[in-house]
Amino acid sequence: MENKVIYFDNNATTQVLPEVFEAMAPYFCERYGNPSSIHRFGGSVAADIENARCKVAELLGATARDKDGIATEIIFTSCGTESDNAAINSAIATLPERRKIVTSAVEHPGILSCLKNWERKGIEVVKIPVNHLGQLDMECLKREVDENTCLVTIMWANNETGTIFPIKECAAIAHSKGALFHTDAVQAAGKIDIDVVDTDVDFLSISGHKLHAPKGVGVLYVKRQIRFMPTILGGHQERLRRGGTENVASIIALGKACELAKANLAAEQLYLASLRDHLEKRVSAEIPCIRINGDLANRLPNTSSISFEYIEGESILMFLDMHNICASSGSACTTGSLEPSHVLRAMDIPYTAAHGTIRFSLSRCNTMEEIDRVADVLPPIIARLREISPYWENRDK
Ligand code: PLP
């Protein structure tokens, strides 16, 4: 057990499931035709892409089909980031008289970096704050969305804490002022129920590698009645909405991953929550001065953000790594300054806790045995780091 990797970093990326790998394998060396070709060798691949498109649509509850039975609301892209950018760019292009975008303070950089770029070009960007549980300030959202707003973009679930946002209410607020609504559902898809019809979203992003398909494929859902202006212009692929030869094998893989996610969703939710709850129970009982971050009553079943106060998350990760345990921290050490992440800062988590925050994110590939192993190794690691921490020594002063 000591030598086997324990992978608790599934919000970063997931293992490609064997069934998914098997489904995509023929598209490399056997069925390698270009779906745009006239010959049957390529054309039959195009039919397989349409089948995958339907499976993605089914996971999202996207029921619309055209006269040929094609789920045209699903556009395949290269990743979640591309989908996020494409939704924002399209909203700005199709509602040019509106110059404002409303988002949350805790979005992924796929949204925030794109919006920063638009801000430089004169678009007003408003970030709605969250409270200490990571819940969105809905009154502020209502106040900020106005007739000048072209897009409201709010993530379905947060990647660091797992907190789930009230997407149906957010979409209704956007629509009440004639704005479009996008949700980044990259962390939600395959983990909780998603229904684009019930929530009435206009755009929704997902990413293959977060739900056991490979890296390099994503999806943008665009509601049927909504005008769409593409970001990537090229050939006639994806009905002129995303140029470039399709990443066929990965699209087939994503279709299979969505099929599996839908079939196992209810059972997997229970299983993951039982693993997560056991981890949190043991950590809470065996380690003093910890806090669990996020909206505990309303979060993804696989995500646990735990702050070990008065020590550095990076040091914890290094020790875990020595035990072959993978997790991630709540810091962005881009400039070497180990600033806590923008999500923890937006939640106003005290610095002494934010610095020692570890995100454990689970998947169906994890076991209770692994949870117990991690819960066994954590207490001595935390005790040892606290022994050498000046903050721990001075904590009551
Ligand atoms: N949105 C969220 C919430 C994410 O967690 C991620 C990846 O971590 C992305 C978008 C970006 O997805 P991709 O890596 O496919 O670009």
PDB file of C-alpha atoms and ligand atoms in Angstrom, residues 11-12 78-82 84 108 110 155 157-159 184 186-187 206-210 217 359, ligand 1:
ATOM      1  CA  ASN A  11     -10.584  18.088  -9.276  1.00  0.00           C
ATOM      2  CA  ALA A  12      -7.243  18.682 -11.032  1.00  0.00           C
ATOM      3  CA  SER A  78     -10.624  21.515 -26.785  1.00  0.00           C
ATOM      4  CA  CYS A  79     -11.172  22.086 -23.026  1.00  0.00           C
ATOM      5  CA  GLY A  80     -13.218  23.822 -20.343  1.00  0.00           C
ATOM      6  CA  THR A  81     -11.204  27.011 -20.716  1.00  0.00           C
ATOM      7  CA  GLU A  82     -11.998  27.249 -24.431  1.00  0.00           C
ATOM      8  CA  ASP A  84     -15.681  29.443 -21.063  1.00  0.00           C
ATOM      9  CA  HIS A 108     -11.817  29.667 -12.381  1.00  0.00           C
ATOM     10  CA  GLY A 110     -10.808  30.248 -17.517  1.00  0.00           C
ATOM     11  CA  MET A 155     -19.888  28.533 -11.909  1.00  0.00           C
ATOM     12  CA  ALA A 157     -19.732  24.327  -8.335  1.00  0.00           C
ATOM     13  CA  ASN A 158     -16.476  25.707  -7.023  1.00  0.00           C
ATOM     14  CA  ASN A 159     -13.322  23.738  -7.792  1.00  0.00           C
ATOM     15  CA  ASP A 184     -18.971  26.818 -15.835  1.00  0.00           C
ATOM     16  CA  VAL A 186     -16.600  21.781 -15.281  1.00  0.00           C
ATOM     17  CA  GLN A 187     -16.540  20.518 -11.677  1.00  0.00           C
ATOM     18  CA  ILE A 206     -17.702  21.048 -19.305  1.00  0.00           C
ATOM     19  CA  SER A 207     -14.253  19.461 -19.622  1.00  0.00           C
ATOM     20  CA  GLY A 208     -13.476  15.834 -20.486  1.00  0.00           C
ATOM     21  CA  HIS A 209     -10.534  15.275 -18.180  1.00  0.00           C
ATOM     22  CA  LYS A 210     -12.542  16.104 -15.048  1.00  0.00           C
ATOM     23  CA  VAL A 217     -11.671  17.780 -25.138  1.00  0.00           C
ATOM     24  CA  ARG A 359      -7.977  20.172  -1.073  1.00  0.00           C
TER      25      ARG A 359
HETATM   26  N1  PLP B   1     -13.436  25.611 -14.803  1.00  0.00           N
HETATM   27  C1  PLP B   1     -13.244  24.992 -13.629  1.00  0.00           C
HETATM   28  C2  PLP B   1     -14.212  25.204 -12.512  1.00  0.00           C
HETATM   29  C3  PLP B   1     -12.141  24.157 -13.447  1.00  0.00           C
HETATM   30  O1  PLP B   1     -11.942  23.549 -12.277  1.00  0.00           O
HETATM   31  C4  PLP B   1     -11.238  23.981 -14.537  1.00  0.00           C
HETATM   32  C5  PLP B   1     -10.025  23.166 -14.377  1.00  0.00           C
HETATM   33  O2  PLP B   1      -9.499  23.012 -13.283  1.00  0.00           O
HETATM   34  C6  PLP B   1     -11.507  24.646 -15.732  1.00  0.00           C
HETATM   35  C7  PLP B   1     -12.612  25.450 -15.833  1.00  0.00           C
HETATM   36  C8  PLP B   1     -10.597  24.513 -16.914  1.00  0.00           C
HETATM   37  O3  PLP B   1     -10.779  23.291 -17.589  1.00  0.00           O
HETATM   38  P1  PLP B   1      -9.685  22.803 -18.628  1.00  0.00           P
HETATM   39  O4  PLP B   1      -8.527  22.298 -17.850  1.00  0.00           O
HETATM   40  O5  PLP B   1     -10.357  21.725 -19.413  1.00  0.00           O
HETATM   41  O6  PLP B   1      -9.346  23.969 -19.483  1.00  0.00           O
END
